[in-house]
mmCIF file of C-alpha atoms and ligand atoms in Angstrom:
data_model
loop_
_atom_site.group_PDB
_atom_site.id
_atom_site.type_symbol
_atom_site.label_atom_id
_atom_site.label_comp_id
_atom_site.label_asym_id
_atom_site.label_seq_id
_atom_site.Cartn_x
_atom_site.Cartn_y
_atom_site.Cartn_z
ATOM 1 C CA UNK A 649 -31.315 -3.445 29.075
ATOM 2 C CA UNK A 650 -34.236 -1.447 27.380
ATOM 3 C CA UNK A 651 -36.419 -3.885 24.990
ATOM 4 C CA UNK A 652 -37.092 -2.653 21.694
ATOM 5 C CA UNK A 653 -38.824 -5.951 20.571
ATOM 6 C CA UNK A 654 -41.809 -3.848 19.749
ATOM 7 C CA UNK A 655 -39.178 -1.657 17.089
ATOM 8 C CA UNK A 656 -37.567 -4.818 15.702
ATOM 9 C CA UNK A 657 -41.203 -6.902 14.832
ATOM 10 C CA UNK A 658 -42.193 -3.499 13.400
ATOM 11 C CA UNK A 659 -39.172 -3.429 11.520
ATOM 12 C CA UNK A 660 -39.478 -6.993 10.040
ATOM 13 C CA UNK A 661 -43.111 -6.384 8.772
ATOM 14 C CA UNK A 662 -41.576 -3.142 7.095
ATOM 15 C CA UNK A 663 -38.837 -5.514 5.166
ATOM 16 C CA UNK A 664 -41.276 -7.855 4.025
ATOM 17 C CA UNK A 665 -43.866 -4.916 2.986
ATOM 18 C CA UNK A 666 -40.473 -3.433 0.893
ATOM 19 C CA UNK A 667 -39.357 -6.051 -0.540
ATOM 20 C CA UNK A 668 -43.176 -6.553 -2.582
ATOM 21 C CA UNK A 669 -42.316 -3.106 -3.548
ATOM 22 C CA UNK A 670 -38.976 -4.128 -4.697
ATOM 23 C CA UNK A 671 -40.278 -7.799 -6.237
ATOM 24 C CA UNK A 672 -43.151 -5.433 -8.293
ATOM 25 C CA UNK A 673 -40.640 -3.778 -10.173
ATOM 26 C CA UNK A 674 -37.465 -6.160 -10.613
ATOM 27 C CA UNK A 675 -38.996 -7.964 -13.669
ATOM 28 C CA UNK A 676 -39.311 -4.115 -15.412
ATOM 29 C CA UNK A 677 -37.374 -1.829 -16.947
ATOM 30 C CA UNK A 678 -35.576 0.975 -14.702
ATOM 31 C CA UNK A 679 -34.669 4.446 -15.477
ATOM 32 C CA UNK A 680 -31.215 4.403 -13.995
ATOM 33 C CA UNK A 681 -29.004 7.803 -12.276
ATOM 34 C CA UNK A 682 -25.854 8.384 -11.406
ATOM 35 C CA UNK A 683 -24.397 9.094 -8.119
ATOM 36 C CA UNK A 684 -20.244 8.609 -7.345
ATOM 37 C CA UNK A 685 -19.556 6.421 -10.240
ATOM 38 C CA UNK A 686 -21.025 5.041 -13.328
ATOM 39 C CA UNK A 687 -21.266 1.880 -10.807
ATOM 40 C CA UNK A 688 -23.313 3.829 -7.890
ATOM 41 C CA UNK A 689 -26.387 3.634 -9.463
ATOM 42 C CA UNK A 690 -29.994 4.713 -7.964
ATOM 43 C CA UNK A 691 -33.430 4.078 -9.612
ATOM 44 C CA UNK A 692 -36.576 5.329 -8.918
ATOM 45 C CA UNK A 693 -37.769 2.041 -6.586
ATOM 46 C CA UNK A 694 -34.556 2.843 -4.198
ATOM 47 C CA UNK A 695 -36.103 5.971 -3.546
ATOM 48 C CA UNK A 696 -39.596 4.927 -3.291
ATOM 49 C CA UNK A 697 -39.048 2.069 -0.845
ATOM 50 C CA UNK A 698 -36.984 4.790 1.285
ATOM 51 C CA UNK A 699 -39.501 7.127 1.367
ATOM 52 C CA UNK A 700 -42.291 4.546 2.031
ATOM 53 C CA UNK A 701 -40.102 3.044 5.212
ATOM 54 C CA UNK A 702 -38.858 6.573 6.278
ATOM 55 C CA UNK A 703 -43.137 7.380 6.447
ATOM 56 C CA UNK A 704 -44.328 4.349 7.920
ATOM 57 C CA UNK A 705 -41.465 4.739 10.781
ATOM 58 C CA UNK A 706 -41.794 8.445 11.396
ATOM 59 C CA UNK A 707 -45.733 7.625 11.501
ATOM 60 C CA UNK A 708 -44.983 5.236 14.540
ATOM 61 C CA UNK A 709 -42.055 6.771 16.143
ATOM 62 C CA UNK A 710 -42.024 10.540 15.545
ATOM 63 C CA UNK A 711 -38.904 10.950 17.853
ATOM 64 C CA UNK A 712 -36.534 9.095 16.018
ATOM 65 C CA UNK A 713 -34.100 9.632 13.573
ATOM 66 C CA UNK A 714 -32.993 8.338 10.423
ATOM 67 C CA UNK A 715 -29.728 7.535 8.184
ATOM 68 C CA UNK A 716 -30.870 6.265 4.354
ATOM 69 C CA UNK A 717 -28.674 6.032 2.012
ATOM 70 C CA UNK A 718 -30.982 7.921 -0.306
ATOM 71 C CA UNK A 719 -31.433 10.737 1.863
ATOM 72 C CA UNK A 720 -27.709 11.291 2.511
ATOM 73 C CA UNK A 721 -27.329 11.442 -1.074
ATOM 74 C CA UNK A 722 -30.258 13.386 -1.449
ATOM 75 C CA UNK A 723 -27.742 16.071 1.276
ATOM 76 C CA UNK A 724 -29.370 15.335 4.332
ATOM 77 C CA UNK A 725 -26.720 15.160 6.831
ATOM 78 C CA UNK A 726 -25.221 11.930 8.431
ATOM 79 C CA UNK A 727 -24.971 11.638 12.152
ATOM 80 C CA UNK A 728 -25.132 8.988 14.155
ATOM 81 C CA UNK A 729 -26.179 10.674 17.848
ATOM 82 C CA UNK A 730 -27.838 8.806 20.960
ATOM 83 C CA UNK A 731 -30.941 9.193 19.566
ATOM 84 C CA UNK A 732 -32.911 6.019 18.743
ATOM 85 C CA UNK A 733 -31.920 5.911 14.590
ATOM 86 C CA UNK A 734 -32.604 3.697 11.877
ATOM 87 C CA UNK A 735 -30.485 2.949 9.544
ATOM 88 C CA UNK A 736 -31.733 1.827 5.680
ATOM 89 C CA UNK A 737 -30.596 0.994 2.671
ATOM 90 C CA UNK A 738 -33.679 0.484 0.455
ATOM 91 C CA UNK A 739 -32.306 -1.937 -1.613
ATOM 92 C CA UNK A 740 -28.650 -3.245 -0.883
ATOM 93 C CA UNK A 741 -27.388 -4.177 -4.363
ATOM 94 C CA UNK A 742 -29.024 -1.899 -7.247
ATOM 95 C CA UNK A 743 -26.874 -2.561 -9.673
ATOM 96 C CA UNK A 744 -28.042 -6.142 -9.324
ATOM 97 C CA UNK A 745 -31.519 -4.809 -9.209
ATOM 98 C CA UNK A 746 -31.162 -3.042 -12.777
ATOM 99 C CA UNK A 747 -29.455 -5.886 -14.086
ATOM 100 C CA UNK A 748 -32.087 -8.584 -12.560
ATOM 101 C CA UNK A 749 -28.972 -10.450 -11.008
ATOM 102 C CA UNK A 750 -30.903 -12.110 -8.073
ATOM 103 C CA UNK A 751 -29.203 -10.778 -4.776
ATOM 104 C CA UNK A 752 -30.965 -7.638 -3.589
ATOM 105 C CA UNK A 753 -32.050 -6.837 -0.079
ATOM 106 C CA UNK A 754 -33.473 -4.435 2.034
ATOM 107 C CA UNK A 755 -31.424 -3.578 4.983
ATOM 108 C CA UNK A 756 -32.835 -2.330 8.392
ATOM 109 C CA UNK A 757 -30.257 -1.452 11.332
ATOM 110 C CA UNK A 758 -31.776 0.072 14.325
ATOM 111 C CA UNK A 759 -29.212 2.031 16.791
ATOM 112 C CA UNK A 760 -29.416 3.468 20.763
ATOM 113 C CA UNK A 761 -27.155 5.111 22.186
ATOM 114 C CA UNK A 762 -25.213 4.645 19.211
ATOM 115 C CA UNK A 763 -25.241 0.932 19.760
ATOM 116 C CA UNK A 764 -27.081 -1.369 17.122
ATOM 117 C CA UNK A 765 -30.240 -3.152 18.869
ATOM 118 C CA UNK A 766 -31.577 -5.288 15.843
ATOM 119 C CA UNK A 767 -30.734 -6.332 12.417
ATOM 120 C CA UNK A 768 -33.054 -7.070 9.255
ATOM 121 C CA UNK A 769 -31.698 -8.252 6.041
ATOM 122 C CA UNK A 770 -34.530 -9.285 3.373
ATOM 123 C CA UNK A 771 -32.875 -10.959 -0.051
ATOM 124 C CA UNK A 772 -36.363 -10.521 -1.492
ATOM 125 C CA UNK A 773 -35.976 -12.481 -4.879
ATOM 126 C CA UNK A 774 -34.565 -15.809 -2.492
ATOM 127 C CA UNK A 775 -37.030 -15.107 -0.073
ATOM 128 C CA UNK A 776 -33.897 -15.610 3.021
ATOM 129 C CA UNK A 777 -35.230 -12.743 5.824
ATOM 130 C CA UNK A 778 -31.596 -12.983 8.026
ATOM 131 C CA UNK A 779 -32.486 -10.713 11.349
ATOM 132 C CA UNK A 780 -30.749 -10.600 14.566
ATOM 133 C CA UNK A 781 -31.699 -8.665 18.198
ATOM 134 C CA UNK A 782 -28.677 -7.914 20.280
ATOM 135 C CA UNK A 783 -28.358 -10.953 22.690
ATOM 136 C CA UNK A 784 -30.591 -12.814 21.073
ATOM 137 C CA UNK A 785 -29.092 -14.695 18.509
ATOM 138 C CA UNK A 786 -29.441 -14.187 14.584
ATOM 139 C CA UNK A 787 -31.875 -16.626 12.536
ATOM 140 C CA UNK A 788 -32.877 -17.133 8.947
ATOM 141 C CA UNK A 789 -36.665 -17.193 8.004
ATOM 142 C CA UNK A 790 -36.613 -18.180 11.928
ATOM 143 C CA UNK A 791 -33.953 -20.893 12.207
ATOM 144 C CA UNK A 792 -30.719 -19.919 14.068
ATOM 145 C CA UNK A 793 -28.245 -19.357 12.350
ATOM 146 C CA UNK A 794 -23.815 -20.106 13.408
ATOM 147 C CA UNK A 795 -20.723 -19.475 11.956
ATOM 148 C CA UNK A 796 -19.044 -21.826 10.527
ATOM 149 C CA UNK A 797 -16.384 -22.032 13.059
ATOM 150 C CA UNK A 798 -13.348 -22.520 10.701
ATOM 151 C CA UNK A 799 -10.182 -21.214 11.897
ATOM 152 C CA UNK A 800 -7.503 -21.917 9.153
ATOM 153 C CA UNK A 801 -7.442 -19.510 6.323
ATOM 154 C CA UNK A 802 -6.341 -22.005 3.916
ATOM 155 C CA UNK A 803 -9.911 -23.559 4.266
ATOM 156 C CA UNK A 804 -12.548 -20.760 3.832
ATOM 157 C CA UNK A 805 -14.423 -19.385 1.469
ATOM 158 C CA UNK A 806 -14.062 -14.886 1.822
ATOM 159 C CA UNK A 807 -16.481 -12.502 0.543
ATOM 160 C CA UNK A 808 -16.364 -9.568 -0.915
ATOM 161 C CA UNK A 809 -16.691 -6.895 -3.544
ATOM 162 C CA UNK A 810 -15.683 -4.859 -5.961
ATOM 163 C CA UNK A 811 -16.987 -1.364 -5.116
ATOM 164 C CA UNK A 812 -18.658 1.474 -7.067
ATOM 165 C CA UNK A 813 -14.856 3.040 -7.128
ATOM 166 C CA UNK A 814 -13.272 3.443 -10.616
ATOM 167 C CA UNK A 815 -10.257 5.133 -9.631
ATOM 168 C CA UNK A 816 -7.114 3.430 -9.819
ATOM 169 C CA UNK A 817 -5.859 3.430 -6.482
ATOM 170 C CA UNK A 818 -8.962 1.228 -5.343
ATOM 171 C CA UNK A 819 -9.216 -0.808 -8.590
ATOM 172 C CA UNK A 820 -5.714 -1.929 -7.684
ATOM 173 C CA UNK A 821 -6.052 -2.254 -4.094
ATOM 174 C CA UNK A 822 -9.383 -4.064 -4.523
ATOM 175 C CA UNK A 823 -8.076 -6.636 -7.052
ATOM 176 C CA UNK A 824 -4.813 -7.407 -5.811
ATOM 177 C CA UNK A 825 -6.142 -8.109 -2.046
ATOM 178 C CA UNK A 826 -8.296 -10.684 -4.195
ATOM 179 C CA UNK A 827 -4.609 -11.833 -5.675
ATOM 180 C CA UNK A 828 -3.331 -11.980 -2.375
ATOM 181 C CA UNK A 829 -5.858 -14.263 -0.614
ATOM 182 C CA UNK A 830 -6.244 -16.670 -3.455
ATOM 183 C CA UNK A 831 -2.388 -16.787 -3.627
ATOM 184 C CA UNK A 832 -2.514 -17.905 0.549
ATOM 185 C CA UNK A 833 -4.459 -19.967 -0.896
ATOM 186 C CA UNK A 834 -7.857 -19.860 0.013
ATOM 187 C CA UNK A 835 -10.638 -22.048 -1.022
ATOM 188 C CA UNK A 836 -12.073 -19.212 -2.748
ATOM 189 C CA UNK A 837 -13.375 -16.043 -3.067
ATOM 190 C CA UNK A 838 -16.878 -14.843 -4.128
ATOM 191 C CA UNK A 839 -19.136 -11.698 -4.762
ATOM 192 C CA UNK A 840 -22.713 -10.733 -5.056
ATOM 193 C CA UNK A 841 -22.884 -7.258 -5.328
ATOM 194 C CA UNK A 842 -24.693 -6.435 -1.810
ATOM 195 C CA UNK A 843 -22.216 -6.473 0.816
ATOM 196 C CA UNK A 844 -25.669 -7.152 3.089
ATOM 197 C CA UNK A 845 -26.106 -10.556 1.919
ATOM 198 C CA UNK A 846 -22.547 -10.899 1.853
ATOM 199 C CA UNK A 847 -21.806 -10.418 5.381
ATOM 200 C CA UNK A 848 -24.713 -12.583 5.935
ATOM 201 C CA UNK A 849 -23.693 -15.477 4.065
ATOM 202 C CA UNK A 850 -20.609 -15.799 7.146
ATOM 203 C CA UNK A 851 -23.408 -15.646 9.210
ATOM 204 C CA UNK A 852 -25.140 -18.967 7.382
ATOM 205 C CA UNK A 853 -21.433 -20.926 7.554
ATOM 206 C CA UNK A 854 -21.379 -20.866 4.010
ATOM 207 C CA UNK A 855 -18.374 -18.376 3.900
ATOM 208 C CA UNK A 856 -16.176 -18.072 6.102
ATOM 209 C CA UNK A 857 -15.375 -14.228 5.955
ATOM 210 C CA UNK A 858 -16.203 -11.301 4.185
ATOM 211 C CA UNK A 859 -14.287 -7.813 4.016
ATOM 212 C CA UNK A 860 -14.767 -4.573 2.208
ATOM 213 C CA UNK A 861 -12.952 -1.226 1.913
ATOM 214 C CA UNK A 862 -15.709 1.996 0.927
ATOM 215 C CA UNK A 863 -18.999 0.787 2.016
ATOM 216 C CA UNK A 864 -20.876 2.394 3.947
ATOM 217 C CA UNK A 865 -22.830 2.266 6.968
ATOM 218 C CA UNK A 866 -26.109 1.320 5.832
ATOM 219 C CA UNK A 867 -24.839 -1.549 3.639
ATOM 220 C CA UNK A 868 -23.271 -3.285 6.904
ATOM 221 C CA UNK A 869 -25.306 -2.325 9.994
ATOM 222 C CA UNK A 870 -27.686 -4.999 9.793
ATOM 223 C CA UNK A 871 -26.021 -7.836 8.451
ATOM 224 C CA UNK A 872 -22.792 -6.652 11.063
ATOM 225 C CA UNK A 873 -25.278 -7.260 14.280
ATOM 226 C CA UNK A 874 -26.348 -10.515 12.233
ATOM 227 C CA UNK A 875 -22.864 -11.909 12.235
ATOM 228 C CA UNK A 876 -22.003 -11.677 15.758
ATOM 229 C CA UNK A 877 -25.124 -12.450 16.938
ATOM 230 C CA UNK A 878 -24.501 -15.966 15.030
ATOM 231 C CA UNK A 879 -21.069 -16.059 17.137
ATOM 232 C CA UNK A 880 -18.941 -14.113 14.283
ATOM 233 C CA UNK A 881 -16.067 -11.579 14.786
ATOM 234 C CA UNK A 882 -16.328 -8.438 12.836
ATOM 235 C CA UNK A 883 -13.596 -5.694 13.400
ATOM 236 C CA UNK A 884 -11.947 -2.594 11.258
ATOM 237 C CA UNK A 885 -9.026 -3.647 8.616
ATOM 238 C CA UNK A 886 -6.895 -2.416 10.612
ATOM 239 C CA UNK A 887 -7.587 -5.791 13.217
ATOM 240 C CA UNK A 888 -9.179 -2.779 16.015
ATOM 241 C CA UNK A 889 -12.881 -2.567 17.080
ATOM 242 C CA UNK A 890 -15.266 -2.371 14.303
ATOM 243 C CA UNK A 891 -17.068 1.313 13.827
ATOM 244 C CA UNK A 892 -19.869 1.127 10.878
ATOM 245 C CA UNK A 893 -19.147 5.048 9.894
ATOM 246 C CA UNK A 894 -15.360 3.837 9.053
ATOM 247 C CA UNK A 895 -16.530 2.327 5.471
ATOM 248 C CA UNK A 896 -14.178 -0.265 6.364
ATOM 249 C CA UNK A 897 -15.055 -3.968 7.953
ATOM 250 C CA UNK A 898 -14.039 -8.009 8.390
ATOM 251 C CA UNK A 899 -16.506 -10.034 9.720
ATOM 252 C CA UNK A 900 -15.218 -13.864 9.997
ATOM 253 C CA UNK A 901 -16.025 -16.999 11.260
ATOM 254 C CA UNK A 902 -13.334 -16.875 13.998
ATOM 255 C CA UNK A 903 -10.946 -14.401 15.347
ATOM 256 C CA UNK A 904 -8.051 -16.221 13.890
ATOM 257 C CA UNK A 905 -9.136 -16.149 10.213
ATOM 258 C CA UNK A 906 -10.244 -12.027 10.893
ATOM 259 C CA UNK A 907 -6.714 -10.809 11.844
ATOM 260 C CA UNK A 908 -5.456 -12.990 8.978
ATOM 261 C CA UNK A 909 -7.270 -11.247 6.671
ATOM 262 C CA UNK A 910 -6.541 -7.757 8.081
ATOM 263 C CA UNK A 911 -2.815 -9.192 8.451
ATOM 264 C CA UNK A 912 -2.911 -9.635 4.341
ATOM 265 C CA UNK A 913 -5.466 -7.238 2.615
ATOM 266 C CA UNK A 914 -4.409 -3.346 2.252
ATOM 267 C CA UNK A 915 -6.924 -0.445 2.015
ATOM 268 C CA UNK A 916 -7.045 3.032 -0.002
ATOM 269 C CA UNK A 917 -8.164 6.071 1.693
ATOM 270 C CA UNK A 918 -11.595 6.724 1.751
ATOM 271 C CA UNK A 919 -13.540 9.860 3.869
ATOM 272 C CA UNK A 920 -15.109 7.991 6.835
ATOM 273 C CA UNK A 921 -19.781 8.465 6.328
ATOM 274 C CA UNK A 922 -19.519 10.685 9.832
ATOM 275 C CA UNK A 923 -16.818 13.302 8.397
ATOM 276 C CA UNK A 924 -17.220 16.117 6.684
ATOM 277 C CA UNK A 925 -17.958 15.673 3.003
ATOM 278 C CA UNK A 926 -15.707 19.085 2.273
ATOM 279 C CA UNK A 927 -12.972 17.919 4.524
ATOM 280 C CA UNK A 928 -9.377 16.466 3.061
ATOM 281 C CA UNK A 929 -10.200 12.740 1.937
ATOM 282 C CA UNK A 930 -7.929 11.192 4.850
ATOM 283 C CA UNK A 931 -9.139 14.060 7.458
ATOM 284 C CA UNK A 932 -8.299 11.720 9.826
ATOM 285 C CA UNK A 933 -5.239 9.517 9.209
ATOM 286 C CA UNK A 934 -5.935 6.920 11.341
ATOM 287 C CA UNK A 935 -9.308 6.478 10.170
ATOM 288 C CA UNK A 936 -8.176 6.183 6.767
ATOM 289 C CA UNK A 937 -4.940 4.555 7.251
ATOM 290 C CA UNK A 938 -3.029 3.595 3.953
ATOM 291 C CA UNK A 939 -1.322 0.301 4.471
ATOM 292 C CA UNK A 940 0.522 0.977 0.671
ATOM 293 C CA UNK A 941 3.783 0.708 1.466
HETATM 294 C C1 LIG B 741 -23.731 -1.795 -2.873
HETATM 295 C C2 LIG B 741 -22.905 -2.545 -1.863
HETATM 296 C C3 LIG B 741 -21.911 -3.465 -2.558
HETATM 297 C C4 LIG B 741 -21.017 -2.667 -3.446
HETATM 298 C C5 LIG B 741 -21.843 -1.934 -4.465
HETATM 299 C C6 LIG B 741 -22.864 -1.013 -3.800
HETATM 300 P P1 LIG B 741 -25.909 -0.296 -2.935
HETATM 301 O O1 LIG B 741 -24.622 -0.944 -2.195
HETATM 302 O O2 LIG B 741 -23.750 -3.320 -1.056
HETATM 303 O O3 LIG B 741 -21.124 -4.119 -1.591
HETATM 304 O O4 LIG B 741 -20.113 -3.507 -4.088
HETATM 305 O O5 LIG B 741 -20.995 -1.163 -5.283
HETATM 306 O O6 LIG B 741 -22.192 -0.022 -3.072
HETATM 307 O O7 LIG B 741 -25.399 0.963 -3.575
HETATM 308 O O8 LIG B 741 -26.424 -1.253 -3.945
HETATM 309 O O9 LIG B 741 -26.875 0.022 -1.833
#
């Protein structure tokens, strides 16, 4: 197994140098665009902090490759090949950065052979830097870190969000999977508005599962590896191996309580981050399988 220790500790000292860029500005006013939605927001500090790690790593590794979610929405293209890649989202949670809501991160994913190596998810303004090196466990500001174990749905705490979609086929998918678990019951549900820290807070034990339909792969790469490092499950919806250019994931505490989740919760169709952005929504059924019946 190749070690790219020297990639991940140069990673972690880009997350901290990003998130002062971040913690500069999240006090200030923000000029605010529009990308999918009037949810999908980007402001000029997105942008900045992906062009400042985009630099610093090209500087120090001029052969590999990059997906940001800036760039991508900027039209650079989005593949995922062999090549070593990093994958960023600048800040994971703008809309809680233009609101001052305290739960942004930086996310850092780094992928071989299309394989995710290390993890580094930085909530800046709560100072928790989550990280997690494949087969090496996942930590928190250097402690370990383990699921919470819990197997019975009726007992956990699930994650998740309400996505940049306005549309109503999502609204009412979103919401009513939200009806649906709390009718099980569940203990509860929760949001933060960065499915990052989200999927880390399974990781912590304090939820027990998180799930989200229309992300995409920079929001989850980092905090995915940071799961199951801390002896998490995640998989696809649709209970089958987990595949970050879906847009669709469960990570849980336990097996049991993932394909309970993917037993209850339906999705709507979304265009997976690898496909074709002029291809049919659903060019692949499976991919985007429709569980509205
Ligand atoms: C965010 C996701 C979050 C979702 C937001 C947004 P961004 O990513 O992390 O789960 O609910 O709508 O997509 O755009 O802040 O990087």
């Amino acid at each position: 197994m190749s070690d790219w220790s020297h990639c991940f500790h140069f990673g972690v000292s880009l997350a901290n140098q990003a998130a002062e860029i971040i913690l500069t500005s999240f006090q200030k006013q923000k000029a605010v665009k529009l990308k999918s939605s009037p949810a999908d927001l980007v402001t000029e500090t997105d942008q900045r902090v992906e062009t400042f790690l985009i630099s610093a790593i090209r500087t120090q590794f001029p052969n590999h490759r990059f997906i940001g979610e800036e760039s991508v929405a900027a039209g650079e293209a989005l593949e995922l090949t062999d090549t070593p890649t990093w994958i960023i989202d600048p800040i994971d949670g703008t809309v809680n950065f233009v609101h001052r809501f305290p739960f942004v991160a930086v996310s850092i994913a780094f992928a071989v052979n299309k394989q995710t190596e290390f993890g580094v998810v930085y909530s800046c303004v709560e100072n928790k830097l989550f990280c997690a090196q494949r087969g090496r466990g996942a930590f928190l500001n250097g402690e370990p870190l383990h699921v919470s174990g819990q197997e019975d749905i009726s007992r956990c705490v699930i994650v998740t969000e309400i996505g940049p979609e306005r549309d109503d086929l999502a609204l009412s998918t979103m919401t009513s999977n939200i009806y649906r678990l709390l009718r099980l019951p569940v203990h509860g549900v929760r949001a933060l508005g960065t499915a990052a820290v989200d999927m880390c807070q399974v990781a912590v034990g304090g939820a027990d599962a998180y799930f989200h339909v229309g992300l995409h792969c920079w929001d989850i790469a980092a905090s995915a590896i940071i799961v199951q490092e801390a002896g998490g499950v995640v998989i696809d919806t649709n209970g089958l191996h987990f595949d970050m250019m879906s847009r669709r994931v469960i990570a849980a505490s336990s097996a049991s309580v993932a394909q309970r989740i993917a037993d209850v919760i339906q999705v709507f169709p979304c265009r997976r981050d690898d496909e074709d952005p002029y291809s049919s929504v659903c060019g692949d059924a499976g991919a985007c399988e429709n569980k509205h019946v």
